[in-house]
Amino acid sequence: MNLHAARLTVLAVSFAFSLWGAPLFSVGDSTLANAAAAGEAAALEAAAGLKGAEAKIVVVFSARKQMTPALIEGLARVFPKERIYGCEGYSPLSTDTNFADQGHNAQRAVSALAMAGDVTPLPVSETTKIEGKWLACGRSLGKKLKEQYEPGKGVMLTFGDQHVGANNRDLVNGLREVLGDKLPLVGAAAGTSGAKEIVAGKIVTATNVVILLKGDFHVRSMMRGAGDKKEFLLRTTEAFGAVFDAKQNALLTLVFDCGGRRGVLFDQKRLAEEYGVMKTFAGDSPLFGLYGGGEVGCAKLGATPTGVGYHVSVAALLPGAAPE
């Protein structure tokens, strides 16, 4: 090997080490009508953003129409099936293709978030068809996470059978009973009751998932909602404005918005405008989320999480430890 080639090799290895030594998040999406093709297209785009790193876990949100075995087949052409988790909703929220026509493509939308590098995912799941239902489900999920969870570190992403009302509140309360009040917990319900979830590549129902993500990052999260329908965009702006730090670029932006809010904004022809607000704050960070049937998050920074409806819940994963 000549000196020039050797230098290039060293540079390539150094680049890969520095890149994969940090948490890597990449989002891909598709609105192809065929579920298998849409899954494969979204997965390929997400995989490309990992720059050759192996995905440790993949979270997939899709429109209800696309949540079929064919979707899993398409995703599994790119990623190991057992690493795929997710749920359906009214529509995933990811890139501009979902909003080019004010939302009609959302009925075919599929969005995939692939994670690699210096991030450790721990996914757990539990059915709600147990004695005690959602409260018991939350307790069970908390017990499965307790050994690995370090208070104040990482982020917990939850989704599944946790429709707005007592369901998502009970689920969160069950988690809090086991893990404490100051959980870095964000997420959403998988549309209406009876919606489908994905657990380790298998489509299930009546199930909730929590994915604990650990790495060299901290989370800032905030929810805003309800109020006058004319102020929906203002609520979105408030939530994003509170979460984002002008001094730090986010590694990942998670958004869980209400399907009811989406319907109002669609009727107002302002759905794309809301997405524009999100992109303005998120900047170059991957943006991933869902319009669902209930939201989980905090009413203010650092507050105790709860489950609500008609809100937008925002979380930014920022590099390094949280400031004192």
PDB file of C-alpha atoms in Angstrom:
ATOM      1  CA  MET A   1       0.000   0.000   0.000  1.00  0.00           C
ATOM      2  CA  ASN A   2       1.449   3.404  -0.927  1.00  0.00           C
ATOM      3  CA  LEU A   3       1.598   6.331   1.493  1.00  0.00           C
ATOM      4  CA  HIS A   4      -1.351   8.125  -0.124  1.00  0.00           C
ATOM      5  CA  ALA A   5      -3.564   5.033   0.102  1.00  0.00           C
ATOM      6  CA  ALA A   6      -2.482   4.449   3.691  1.00  0.00           C
ATOM      7  CA  ARG A   7      -3.444   8.000   4.627  1.00  0.00           C
ATOM      8  CA  LEU A   8      -6.840   7.568   2.987  1.00  0.00           C
ATOM      9  CA  THR A   9      -7.396   4.345   4.921  1.00  0.00           C
ATOM     10  CA  VAL A  10      -6.512   6.024   8.209  1.00  0.00           C
ATOM     11  CA  LEU A  11      -8.857   8.893   7.421  1.00  0.00           C
ATOM     12  CA  ALA A  12     -11.673   6.503   6.532  1.00  0.00           C
ATOM     13  CA  VAL A  13     -11.232   4.485   9.722  1.00  0.00           C
ATOM     14  CA  SER A  14     -11.030   7.665  11.817  1.00  0.00           C
ATOM     15  CA  PHE A  15     -14.181   9.011  10.181  1.00  0.00           C
ATOM     16  CA  ALA A  16     -16.065   5.761  10.778  1.00  0.00           C
ATOM     17  CA  PHE A  17     -14.906   5.618  14.405  1.00  0.00           C
ATOM     18  CA  SER A  18     -15.940   9.209  15.091  1.00  0.00           C
ATOM     19  CA  LEU A  19     -19.255   8.732  13.310  1.00  0.00           C
ATOM     20  CA  TRP A  20     -20.215   5.391  14.848  1.00  0.00           C
ATOM     21  CA  GLY A  21     -18.830   6.411  18.239  1.00  0.00           C
ATOM     22  CA  ALA A  22     -21.787   8.783  18.515  1.00  0.00           C
ATOM     23  CA  PRO A  23     -25.497   7.956  18.466  1.00  0.00           C
ATOM     24  CA  LEU A  24     -26.775   7.659  14.898  1.00  0.00           C
ATOM     25  CA  PHE A  25     -30.397   8.252  13.943  1.00  0.00           C
ATOM     26  CA  SER A  26     -31.759   8.134  10.411  1.00  0.00           C
ATOM     27  CA  VAL A  27     -35.312   8.450   9.068  1.00  0.00           C
ATOM     28  CA  GLY A  28     -36.738   7.176   5.807  1.00  0.00           C
ATOM     29  CA  ASP A  29     -40.289   7.342   4.520  1.00  0.00           C
ATOM     30  CA  SER A  30     -42.492   6.434   1.603  1.00  0.00           C
ATOM     31  CA  THR A  31     -45.990   6.949   0.284  1.00  0.00           C
ATOM     32  CA  LEU A  32     -45.937   4.123  -2.258  1.00  0.00           C
ATOM     33  CA  ALA A  33     -49.319   2.408  -2.464  1.00  0.00           C
ATOM     34  CA  ASN A  34     -47.955  -1.134  -2.170  1.00  0.00           C
ATOM     35  CA  ALA A  35     -47.206  -1.875   1.495  1.00  0.00           C
ATOM     36  CA  ALA A  36     -44.182  -4.091   0.838  1.00  0.00           C
ATOM     37  CA  ALA A  37     -42.682  -1.586  -1.579  1.00  0.00           C
ATOM     38  CA  ALA A  38     -43.362   1.268   0.845  1.00  0.00           C
ATOM     39  CA  GLY A  39     -41.716  -0.608   3.706  1.00  0.00           C
ATOM     40  CA  GLU A  40     -38.657  -1.429   1.641  1.00  0.00           C
ATOM     41  CA  ALA A  41     -38.333   2.135   0.319  1.00  0.00           C
ATOM     42  CA  ALA A  42     -38.586   3.665   3.794  1.00  0.00           C
ATOM     43  CA  ALA A  43     -36.103   1.130   5.163  1.00  0.00           C
ATOM     44  CA  LEU A  44     -33.593   1.720   2.368  1.00  0.00           C
ATOM     45  CA  GLU A  45     -33.664   5.470   2.942  1.00  0.00           C
ATOM     46  CA  ALA A  46     -33.232   5.025   6.690  1.00  0.00           C
ATOM     47  CA  ALA A  47     -30.379   2.544   6.190  1.00  0.00           C
ATOM     48  CA  ALA A  48     -28.574   4.895   3.807  1.00  0.00           C
ATOM     49  CA  GLY A  49     -28.405   7.542   6.516  1.00  0.00           C
ATOM     50  CA  LEU A  50     -26.517   5.178   8.835  1.00  0.00           C
ATOM     51  CA  LYS A  51     -23.449   5.351   6.540  1.00  0.00           C
ATOM     52  CA  GLY A  52     -22.755   1.636   6.759  1.00  0.00           C
ATOM     53  CA  ALA A  53     -23.392   1.199  10.485  1.00  0.00           C
ATOM     54  CA  GLU A  54     -25.617  -1.690  11.533  1.00  0.00           C
ATOM     55  CA  ALA A  55     -29.050  -0.751  12.838  1.00  0.00           C
ATOM     56  CA  LYS A  56     -29.601  -1.850  16.432  1.00  0.00           C
ATOM     57  CA  ILE A  57     -33.338  -1.209  16.367  1.00  0.00           C
ATOM     58  CA  VAL A  58     -35.850   0.186  13.881  1.00  0.00           C
ATOM     59  CA  VAL A  59     -39.086   1.931  14.852  1.00  0.00           C
ATOM     60  CA  VAL A  60     -41.791   2.103  12.194  1.00  0.00           C
ATOM     61  CA  PHE A  61     -44.933   4.210  12.167  1.00  0.00           C
ATOM     62  CA  SER A  62     -47.451   3.737   9.378  1.00  0.00           C
ATOM     63  CA  ALA A  63     -50.916   4.679   8.261  1.00  0.00           C
ATOM     64  CA  ARG A  64     -53.527   2.083   9.201  1.00  0.00           C
ATOM     65  CA  LYS A  65     -53.931   0.903   5.612  1.00  0.00           C
ATOM     66  CA  GLN A  66     -50.269  -0.067   5.397  1.00  0.00           C
ATOM     67  CA  MET A  67     -50.006  -2.029   8.662  1.00  0.00           C
ATOM     68  CA  THR A  68     -50.018  -5.493   7.093  1.00  0.00           C
ATOM     69  CA  PRO A  69     -47.680  -8.514   6.896  1.00  0.00           C
ATOM     70  CA  ALA A  70     -46.568  -7.161   3.524  1.00  0.00           C
ATOM     71  CA  LEU A  71     -45.183  -4.063   5.258  1.00  0.00           C
ATOM     72  CA  ILE A  72     -43.061  -6.253   7.547  1.00  0.00           C
ATOM     73  CA  GLU A  73     -41.903  -8.227   4.508  1.00  0.00           C
ATOM     74  CA  GLY A  74     -40.677  -5.057   2.819  1.00  0.00           C
ATOM     75  CA  LEU A  75     -38.934  -3.741   5.923  1.00  0.00           C
ATOM     76  CA  ALA A  76     -37.266  -7.115   6.523  1.00  0.00           C
ATOM     77  CA  ARG A  77     -35.625  -6.978   3.097  1.00  0.00           C
ATOM     78  CA  VAL A  78     -33.373  -4.311   4.616  1.00  0.00           C
ATOM     79  CA  PHE A  79     -33.347  -4.782   8.399  1.00  0.00           C
ATOM     80  CA  PRO A  80     -33.419  -7.908  10.603  1.00  0.00           C
ATOM     81  CA  LYS A  81     -37.061  -8.663  11.270  1.00  0.00           C
ATOM     82  CA  GLU A  82     -36.579  -9.163  15.016  1.00  0.00           C
ATOM     83  CA  ARG A  83     -35.267  -5.595  15.398  1.00  0.00           C
ATOM     84  CA  ILE A  84     -38.421  -3.977  14.002  1.00  0.00           C
ATOM     85  CA  TYR A  85     -40.944  -2.345  16.363  1.00  0.00           C
ATOM     86  CA  GLY A  86     -43.716   0.155  15.715  1.00  0.00           C
ATOM     87  CA  CYS A  87     -47.414   0.856  15.358  1.00  0.00           C
ATOM     88  CA  GLU A  88     -50.055   2.301  13.096  1.00  0.00           C
ATOM     89  CA  GLY A  89     -51.652   5.704  13.534  1.00  0.00           C
ATOM     90  CA  TYR A  90     -53.604   8.278  11.610  1.00  0.00           C
ATOM     91  CA  SER A  91     -50.371   9.159   9.829  1.00  0.00           C
ATOM     92  CA  PRO A  92     -46.651   9.084  10.510  1.00  0.00           C
ATOM     93  CA  LEU A  93     -44.906  12.409  10.563  1.00  0.00           C
ATOM     94  CA  SER A  94     -41.517  12.509   8.915  1.00  0.00           C
ATOM     95  CA  THR A  95     -40.446  14.254   5.730  1.00  0.00           C
ATOM     96  CA  ASP A  96     -42.005  16.635   3.244  1.00  0.00           C
ATOM     97  CA  THR A  97     -43.450  13.944   0.975  1.00  0.00           C
ATOM     98  CA  ASN A  98     -46.231  13.332   3.486  1.00  0.00           C
ATOM     99  CA  PHE A  99     -47.397  16.938   3.253  1.00  0.00           C
ATOM    100  CA  ALA A 100     -46.949  17.915  -0.370  1.00  0.00           C
ATOM    101  CA  ASP A 101     -50.700  17.574  -0.951  1.00  0.00           C
ATOM    102  CA  GLN A 102     -51.818  18.784   2.504  1.00  0.00           C
ATOM    103  CA  GLY A 103     -51.959  15.229   3.765  1.00  0.00           C
ATOM    104  CA  HIS A 104     -53.798  13.003   1.277  1.00  0.00           C
ATOM    105  CA  ASN A 105     -50.676  10.849   0.857  1.00  0.00           C
ATOM    106  CA  ALA A 106     -50.830  10.157   4.585  1.00  0.00           C
ATOM    107  CA  GLN A 107     -53.155   7.185   3.947  1.00  0.00           C
ATOM    108  CA  ARG A 108     -50.196   5.397   2.321  1.00  0.00           C
ATOM    109  CA  ALA A 109     -47.404   6.790   4.490  1.00  0.00           C
ATOM    110  CA  VAL A 110     -44.724   4.682   6.151  1.00  0.00           C
ATOM    111  CA  SER A 111     -41.872   6.118   8.210  1.00  0.00           C
ATOM    112  CA  ALA A 112     -38.877   4.226   9.619  1.00  0.00           C
ATOM    113  CA  LEU A 113     -36.396   5.410  12.250  1.00  0.00           C
ATOM    114  CA  ALA A 114     -33.162   3.398  12.334  1.00  0.00           C
ATOM    115  CA  MET A 115     -30.742   3.711  15.253  1.00  0.00           C
ATOM    116  CA  ALA A 116     -27.068   2.752  15.336  1.00  0.00           C
ATOM    117  CA  GLY A 117     -23.714   3.782  16.768  1.00  0.00           C
ATOM    118  CA  ASP A 118     -23.342   4.640  20.438  1.00  0.00           C
ATOM    119  CA  VAL A 119     -26.940   4.061  21.466  1.00  0.00           C
ATOM    120  CA  THR A 120     -28.236   1.108  23.473  1.00  0.00           C
ATOM    121  CA  PRO A 121     -31.911   0.235  22.936  1.00  0.00           C
ATOM    122  CA  LEU A 122     -33.893  -1.906  25.349  1.00  0.00           C
ATOM    123  CA  PRO A 123     -37.380  -2.655  23.993  1.00  0.00           C
ATOM    124  CA  VAL A 124     -40.031  -4.218  26.222  1.00  0.00           C
ATOM    125  CA  SER A 125     -43.700  -4.932  25.575  1.00  0.00           C
ATOM    126  CA  GLU A 126     -46.803  -6.021  27.460  1.00  0.00           C
ATOM    127  CA  THR A 127     -50.419  -6.745  26.606  1.00  0.00           C
ATOM    128  CA  THR A 128     -53.273  -4.725  28.051  1.00  0.00           C
ATOM    129  CA  LYS A 129     -55.381  -7.903  28.257  1.00  0.00           C
ATOM    130  CA  ILE A 130     -54.284  -8.628  31.818  1.00  0.00           C
ATOM    131  CA  GLU A 131     -55.923  -8.102  35.186  1.00  0.00           C
ATOM    132  CA  GLY A 132     -55.564  -4.435  35.999  1.00  0.00           C
ATOM    133  CA  LYS A 133     -55.350  -3.548  32.305  1.00  0.00           C
ATOM    134  CA  TRP A 134     -53.406  -0.360  31.555  1.00  0.00           C
ATOM    135  CA  LEU A 135     -52.197   0.319  35.079  1.00  0.00           C
ATOM    136  CA  ALA A 136     -50.936  -3.253  35.374  1.00  0.00           C
ATOM    137  CA  CYS A 137     -49.442  -3.021  31.893  1.00  0.00           C
ATOM    138  CA  GLY A 138     -47.456   0.047  32.939  1.00  0.00           C
ATOM    139  CA  ARG A 139     -46.248  -1.664  36.111  1.00  0.00           C
ATOM    140  CA  SER A 140     -45.131  -4.706  34.158  1.00  0.00           C
ATOM    141  CA  LEU A 141     -43.237  -2.589  31.638  1.00  0.00           C
ATOM    142  CA  GLY A 142     -41.586  -0.698  34.481  1.00  0.00           C
ATOM    143  CA  LYS A 143     -40.446  -3.917  36.162  1.00  0.00           C
ATOM    144  CA  LYS A 144     -38.923  -5.135  32.897  1.00  0.00           C
ATOM    145  CA  LEU A 145     -36.931  -1.893  32.626  1.00  0.00           C
ATOM    146  CA  LYS A 146     -36.015  -1.358  36.264  1.00  0.00           C
ATOM    147  CA  GLU A 147     -32.587  -3.007  36.244  1.00  0.00           C
ATOM    148  CA  GLN A 148     -31.417  -1.027  33.214  1.00  0.00           C
ATOM    149  CA  TYR A 149     -33.044   2.340  33.897  1.00  0.00           C
ATOM    150  CA  GLU A 150     -30.906   5.043  35.487  1.00  0.00           C
ATOM    151  CA  PRO A 151     -33.015   7.979  36.737  1.00  0.00           C
ATOM    152  CA  GLY A 152     -32.565  11.070  34.636  1.00  0.00           C
ATOM    153  CA  LYS A 153     -30.600   9.343  31.883  1.00  0.00           C
ATOM    154  CA  GLY A 154     -31.602   8.394  28.365  1.00  0.00           C
ATOM    155  CA  VAL A 155     -35.104   8.594  26.979  1.00  0.00           C
ATOM    156  CA  MET A 156     -38.125   6.299  26.988  1.00  0.00           C
ATOM    157  CA  LEU A 157     -40.181   6.051  23.817  1.00  0.00           C
ATOM    158  CA  THR A 158     -43.642   4.524  24.252  1.00  0.00           C
ATOM    159  CA  PHE A 159     -46.388   3.660  21.778  1.00  0.00           C
ATOM    160  CA  GLY A 160     -49.246   1.230  21.331  1.00  0.00           C
ATOM    161  CA  ASP A 161     -52.626   0.514  22.893  1.00  0.00           C
ATOM    162  CA  GLN A 162     -52.871   3.630  25.063  1.00  0.00           C
ATOM    163  CA  HIS A 163     -55.749   5.652  23.680  1.00  0.00           C
ATOM    164  CA  VAL A 164     -56.484   9.037  25.209  1.00  0.00           C
ATOM    165  CA  GLY A 165     -58.450   9.046  28.431  1.00  0.00           C
ATOM    166  CA  ALA A 166     -57.823   6.794  31.400  1.00  0.00           C
ATOM    167  CA  ASN A 167     -55.796   4.391  29.257  1.00  0.00           C
ATOM    168  CA  ASN A 168     -52.678   6.451  28.616  1.00  0.00           C
ATOM    169  CA  ARG A 169     -52.814   8.066  32.058  1.00  0.00           C
ATOM    170  CA  ASP A 170     -53.029   4.659  33.752  1.00  0.00           C
ATOM    171  CA  LEU A 171     -50.188   3.306  31.648  1.00  0.00           C
ATOM    172  CA  VAL A 172     -47.925   6.206  32.616  1.00  0.00           C
ATOM    173  CA  ASN A 173     -48.991   5.980  36.265  1.00  0.00           C
ATOM    174  CA  GLY A 174     -48.069   2.292  36.288  1.00  0.00           C
ATOM    175  CA  LEU A 175     -44.612   3.078  34.943  1.00  0.00           C
ATOM    176  CA  ARG A 176     -44.165   5.858  37.495  1.00  0.00           C
ATOM    177  CA  GLU A 177     -45.106   3.579  40.391  1.00  0.00           C
ATOM    178  CA  VAL A 178     -42.133   1.360  39.548  1.00  0.00           C
ATOM    179  CA  LEU A 179     -39.569   3.788  38.122  1.00  0.00           C
ATOM    180  CA  GLY A 180     -40.379   7.106  39.804  1.00  0.00           C
ATOM    181  CA  ASP A 181     -42.000  10.343  38.739  1.00  0.00           C
ATOM    182  CA  LYS A 182     -39.246  12.063  36.748  1.00  0.00           C
ATOM    183  CA  LEU A 183     -39.304   9.741  33.762  1.00  0.00           C
ATOM    184  CA  PRO A 184     -37.899  10.936  30.414  1.00  0.00           C
ATOM    185  CA  LEU A 185     -41.013   9.480  28.761  1.00  0.00           C
ATOM    186  CA  VAL A 186     -42.594  10.525  25.454  1.00  0.00           C
ATOM    187  CA  GLY A 187     -44.906   8.793  23.021  1.00  0.00           C
ATOM    188  CA  ALA A 188     -48.339   8.282  21.556  1.00  0.00           C
ATOM    189  CA  ALA A 189     -51.266   5.940  21.153  1.00  0.00           C
ATOM    190  CA  ALA A 190     -51.514   3.829  18.020  1.00  0.00           C
ATOM    191  CA  GLY A 191     -54.613   5.565  16.717  1.00  0.00           C
ATOM    192  CA  THR A 192     -57.912   4.272  18.080  1.00  0.00           C
ATOM    193  CA  SER A 193     -58.407   1.282  20.348  1.00  0.00           C
ATOM    194  CA  GLY A 194     -57.817  -1.974  18.481  1.00  0.00           C
ATOM    195  CA  ALA A 195     -54.993  -0.555  16.386  1.00  0.00           C
ATOM    196  CA  LYS A 196     -52.024  -2.743  15.503  1.00  0.00           C
ATOM    197  CA  GLU A 197     -48.491  -2.737  16.891  1.00  0.00           C
ATOM    198  CA  ILE A 198     -45.235  -4.352  15.765  1.00  0.00           C
ATOM    199  CA  VAL A 199     -43.163  -6.256  18.328  1.00  0.00           C
ATOM    200  CA  ALA A 200     -39.929  -7.880  17.127  1.00  0.00           C
ATOM    201  CA  GLY A 201     -41.242  -8.015  13.569  1.00  0.00           C
ATOM    202  CA  LYS A 202     -44.646  -9.478  14.448  1.00  0.00           C
ATOM    203  CA  ILE A 203     -47.965  -7.642  14.143  1.00  0.00           C
ATOM    204  CA  VAL A 204     -49.955  -7.736  17.388  1.00  0.00           C
ATOM    205  CA  THR A 205     -52.824  -5.857  19.024  1.00  0.00           C
ATOM    206  CA  ALA A 206     -53.691  -4.688  22.552  1.00  0.00           C
ATOM    207  CA  THR A 207     -49.995  -4.198  23.288  1.00  0.00           C
ATOM    208  CA  ASN A 208     -47.839  -1.373  24.587  1.00  0.00           C
ATOM    209  CA  VAL A 209     -44.151  -0.935  23.880  1.00  0.00           C
ATOM    210  CA  VAL A 210     -41.539   1.063  25.757  1.00  0.00           C
ATOM    211  CA  ILE A 211     -38.059   1.441  24.273  1.00  0.00           C
ATOM    212  CA  LEU A 212     -35.413   2.686  26.676  1.00  0.00           C
ATOM    213  CA  LEU A 213     -32.603   4.397  24.760  1.00  0.00           C
ATOM    214  CA  LYS A 214     -29.292   4.914  26.541  1.00  0.00           C
ATOM    215  CA  GLY A 215     -26.311   6.821  25.211  1.00  0.00           C
ATOM    216  CA  ASP A 216     -24.318  10.014  25.402  1.00  0.00           C
ATOM    217  CA  PHE A 217     -27.332  12.303  25.128  1.00  0.00           C
ATOM    218  CA  HIS A 218     -30.060  13.878  27.217  1.00  0.00           C
ATOM    219  CA  VAL A 219     -33.658  14.741  26.413  1.00  0.00           C
ATOM    220  CA  ARG A 220     -35.700  17.930  26.653  1.00  0.00           C
ATOM    221  CA  SER A 221     -39.441  17.468  26.227  1.00  0.00           C
ATOM    222  CA  MET A 222     -42.606  19.537  26.390  1.00  0.00           C
ATOM    223  CA  MET A 223     -46.317  19.225  25.573  1.00  0.00           C
ATOM    224  CA  ARG A 224     -48.734  21.917  24.541  1.00  0.00           C
ATOM    225  CA  GLY A 225     -52.340  21.628  23.453  1.00  0.00           C
ATOM    226  CA  ALA A 226     -56.062  22.178  23.763  1.00  0.00           C
ATOM    227  CA  GLY A 227     -57.301  25.772  23.658  1.00  0.00           C
ATOM    228  CA  ASP A 228     -58.719  27.681  20.706  1.00  0.00           C
ATOM    229  CA  LYS A 229     -58.420  25.884  17.362  1.00  0.00           C
ATOM    230  CA  LYS A 230     -57.132  29.105  15.840  1.00  0.00           C
ATOM    231  CA  GLU A 231     -54.097  28.853  18.149  1.00  0.00           C
ATOM    232  CA  PHE A 232     -53.003  25.307  17.291  1.00  0.00           C
ATOM    233  CA  LEU A 233     -49.906  26.517  15.444  1.00  0.00           C
ATOM    234  CA  LEU A 234     -49.046  28.778  18.363  1.00  0.00           C
ATOM    235  CA  ARG A 235     -49.178  25.784  20.715  1.00  0.00           C
ATOM    236  CA  THR A 236     -46.832  23.867  18.411  1.00  0.00           C
ATOM    237  CA  THR A 237     -44.442  26.813  18.283  1.00  0.00           C
ATOM    238  CA  GLU A 238     -44.492  27.113  22.083  1.00  0.00           C
ATOM    239  CA  ALA A 239     -43.640  23.443  22.565  1.00  0.00           C
ATOM    240  CA  PHE A 240     -40.766  23.481  20.091  1.00  0.00           C
ATOM    241  CA  GLY A 241     -39.485  26.816  21.352  1.00  0.00           C
ATOM    242  CA  ALA A 242     -39.247  25.503  24.903  1.00  0.00           C
ATOM    243  CA  VAL A 243     -37.469  22.302  23.901  1.00  0.00           C
ATOM    244  CA  PHE A 244     -34.824  23.513  21.485  1.00  0.00           C
ATOM    245  CA  ASP A 245     -31.575  25.069  22.630  1.00  0.00           C
ATOM    246  CA  ALA A 246     -30.035  27.486  20.144  1.00  0.00           C
ATOM    247  CA  LYS A 247     -26.562  26.461  21.353  1.00  0.00           C
ATOM    248  CA  GLN A 248     -26.983  22.761  20.560  1.00  0.00           C
ATOM    249  CA  ASN A 249     -28.030  20.835  17.482  1.00  0.00           C
ATOM    250  CA  ALA A 250     -30.388  17.962  18.218  1.00  0.00           C
ATOM    251  CA  LEU A 251     -29.400  14.395  17.375  1.00  0.00           C
ATOM    252  CA  LEU A 252     -33.060  13.473  16.885  1.00  0.00           C
ATOM    253  CA  THR A 253     -36.437  15.191  17.122  1.00  0.00           C
ATOM    254  CA  LEU A 254     -39.472  13.159  18.192  1.00  0.00           C
ATOM    255  CA  VAL A 255     -42.983  14.532  17.691  1.00  0.00           C
ATOM    256  CA  PHE A 256     -46.272  13.008  18.808  1.00  0.00           C
ATOM    257  CA  ASP A 257     -49.234  15.016  17.592  1.00  0.00           C
ATOM    258  CA  CYS A 258     -52.958  14.459  17.969  1.00  0.00           C
ATOM    259  CA  GLY A 259     -55.024  13.026  15.125  1.00  0.00           C
ATOM    260  CA  GLY A 260     -57.801  15.451  16.085  1.00  0.00           C
ATOM    261  CA  ARG A 261     -55.428  18.396  15.817  1.00  0.00           C
ATOM    262  CA  ARG A 262     -54.307  17.046  12.465  1.00  0.00           C
ATOM    263  CA  GLY A 263     -57.902  16.986  11.224  1.00  0.00           C
ATOM    264  CA  VAL A 264     -58.472  20.594  12.272  1.00  0.00           C
ATOM    265  CA  LEU A 265     -55.247  21.768  10.632  1.00  0.00           C
ATOM    266  CA  PHE A 266     -56.105  19.802   7.503  1.00  0.00           C
ATOM    267  CA  ASP A 267     -59.486  21.551   7.278  1.00  0.00           C
ATOM    268  CA  GLN A 268     -57.739  24.888   7.813  1.00  0.00           C
ATOM    269  CA  LYS A 269     -55.232  23.964   5.051  1.00  0.00           C
ATOM    270  CA  ARG A 270     -52.445  24.597   7.567  1.00  0.00           C
ATOM    271  CA  LEU A 271     -51.128  21.073   8.056  1.00  0.00           C
ATOM    272  CA  ALA A 272     -48.028  21.726   5.969  1.00  0.00           C
ATOM    273  CA  GLU A 273     -47.552  25.004   7.839  1.00  0.00           C
ATOM    274  CA  GLU A 274     -47.387  23.158  11.157  1.00  0.00           C
ATOM    275  CA  TYR A 275     -44.811  20.802   9.685  1.00  0.00           C
ATOM    276  CA  GLY A 276     -42.842  23.838   8.535  1.00  0.00           C
ATOM    277  CA  VAL A 277     -42.747  25.112  12.126  1.00  0.00           C
ATOM    278  CA  MET A 278     -41.407  21.746  13.253  1.00  0.00           C
ATOM    279  CA  LYS A 279     -38.706  21.700  10.572  1.00  0.00           C
ATOM    280  CA  THR A 280     -37.624  25.239  11.388  1.00  0.00           C
ATOM    281  CA  PHE A 281     -36.805  24.257  14.961  1.00  0.00           C
ATOM    282  CA  ALA A 282     -35.538  20.740  14.217  1.00  0.00           C
ATOM    283  CA  GLY A 283     -33.156  22.001  11.563  1.00  0.00           C
ATOM    284  CA  ASP A 284     -30.980  19.228  10.161  1.00  0.00           C
ATOM    285  CA  SER A 285     -31.839  16.717  12.882  1.00  0.00           C
ATOM    286  CA  PRO A 286     -33.917  13.703  11.817  1.00  0.00           C
ATOM    287  CA  LEU A 287     -37.607  14.364  12.492  1.00  0.00           C
ATOM    288  CA  PHE A 288     -39.758  11.369  13.364  1.00  0.00           C
ATOM    289  CA  GLY A 289     -43.215  11.047  14.821  1.00  0.00           C
ATOM    290  CA  LEU A 290     -46.855  10.119  14.642  1.00  0.00           C
ATOM    291  CA  TYR A 291     -50.326  11.588  14.529  1.00  0.00           C
ATOM    292  CA  GLY A 292     -52.001   9.285  17.043  1.00  0.00           C
ATOM    293  CA  GLY A 293     -54.876   8.949  19.472  1.00  0.00           C
ATOM    294  CA  GLY A 294     -53.296  10.242  22.661  1.00  0.00           C
ATOM    295  CA  GLU A 295     -50.016  11.832  23.670  1.00  0.00           C
ATOM    296  CA  VAL A 296     -47.492  11.204  26.453  1.00  0.00           C
ATOM    297  CA  GLY A 297     -45.080  13.830  27.708  1.00  0.00           C
ATOM    298  CA  CYS A 298     -44.480  16.655  30.179  1.00  0.00           C
ATOM    299  CA  ALA A 299     -46.478  19.853  30.583  1.00  0.00           C
ATOM    300  CA  LYS A 300     -43.223  21.691  31.275  1.00  0.00           C
ATOM    301  CA  LEU A 301     -39.523  20.907  31.120  1.00  0.00           C
ATOM    302  CA  GLY A 302     -38.524  18.361  33.744  1.00  0.00           C
ATOM    303  CA  ALA A 303     -42.076  17.821  34.974  1.00  0.00           C
ATOM    304  CA  THR A 304     -43.765  14.510  35.733  1.00  0.00           C
ATOM    305  CA  PRO A 305     -45.016  12.888  32.506  1.00  0.00           C
ATOM    306  CA  THR A 306     -48.659  12.076  31.943  1.00  0.00           C
ATOM    307  CA  GLY A 307     -51.029  10.930  29.223  1.00  0.00           C
ATOM    308  CA  VAL A 308     -53.379  13.407  27.542  1.00  0.00           C
ATOM    309  CA  GLY A 309     -55.191  14.105  24.282  1.00  0.00           C
ATOM    310  CA  TYR A 310     -55.410  16.968  21.778  1.00  0.00           C
ATOM    311  CA  HIS A 311     -51.771  17.929  22.440  1.00  0.00           C
ATOM    312  CA  VAL A 312     -48.481  17.946  20.602  1.00  0.00           C
ATOM    313  CA  SER A 313     -45.617  16.327  22.526  1.00  0.00           C
ATOM    314  CA  VAL A 314     -42.066  17.210  21.451  1.00  0.00           C
ATOM    315  CA  ALA A 315     -38.739  15.728  22.521  1.00  0.00           C
ATOM    316  CA  ALA A 316     -35.245  16.700  21.403  1.00  0.00           C
ATOM    317  CA  LEU A 317     -32.315  14.366  22.003  1.00  0.00           C
ATOM    318  CA  LEU A 318     -29.307  16.590  22.621  1.00  0.00           C
ATOM    319  CA  PRO A 319     -25.668  15.461  22.787  1.00  0.00           C
ATOM    320  CA  GLY A 320     -23.902  14.981  26.109  1.00  0.00           C
ATOM    321  CA  ALA A 321     -25.147  14.981  29.668  1.00  0.00           C
ATOM    322  CA  ALA A 322     -27.883  17.351  30.799  1.00  0.00           C
ATOM    323  CA  PRO A 323     -26.537  20.626  32.219  1.00  0.00           C
ATOM    324  CA  GLU A 324     -26.585  20.920  35.993  1.00  0.00           C
TER     325      GLU A 324
END
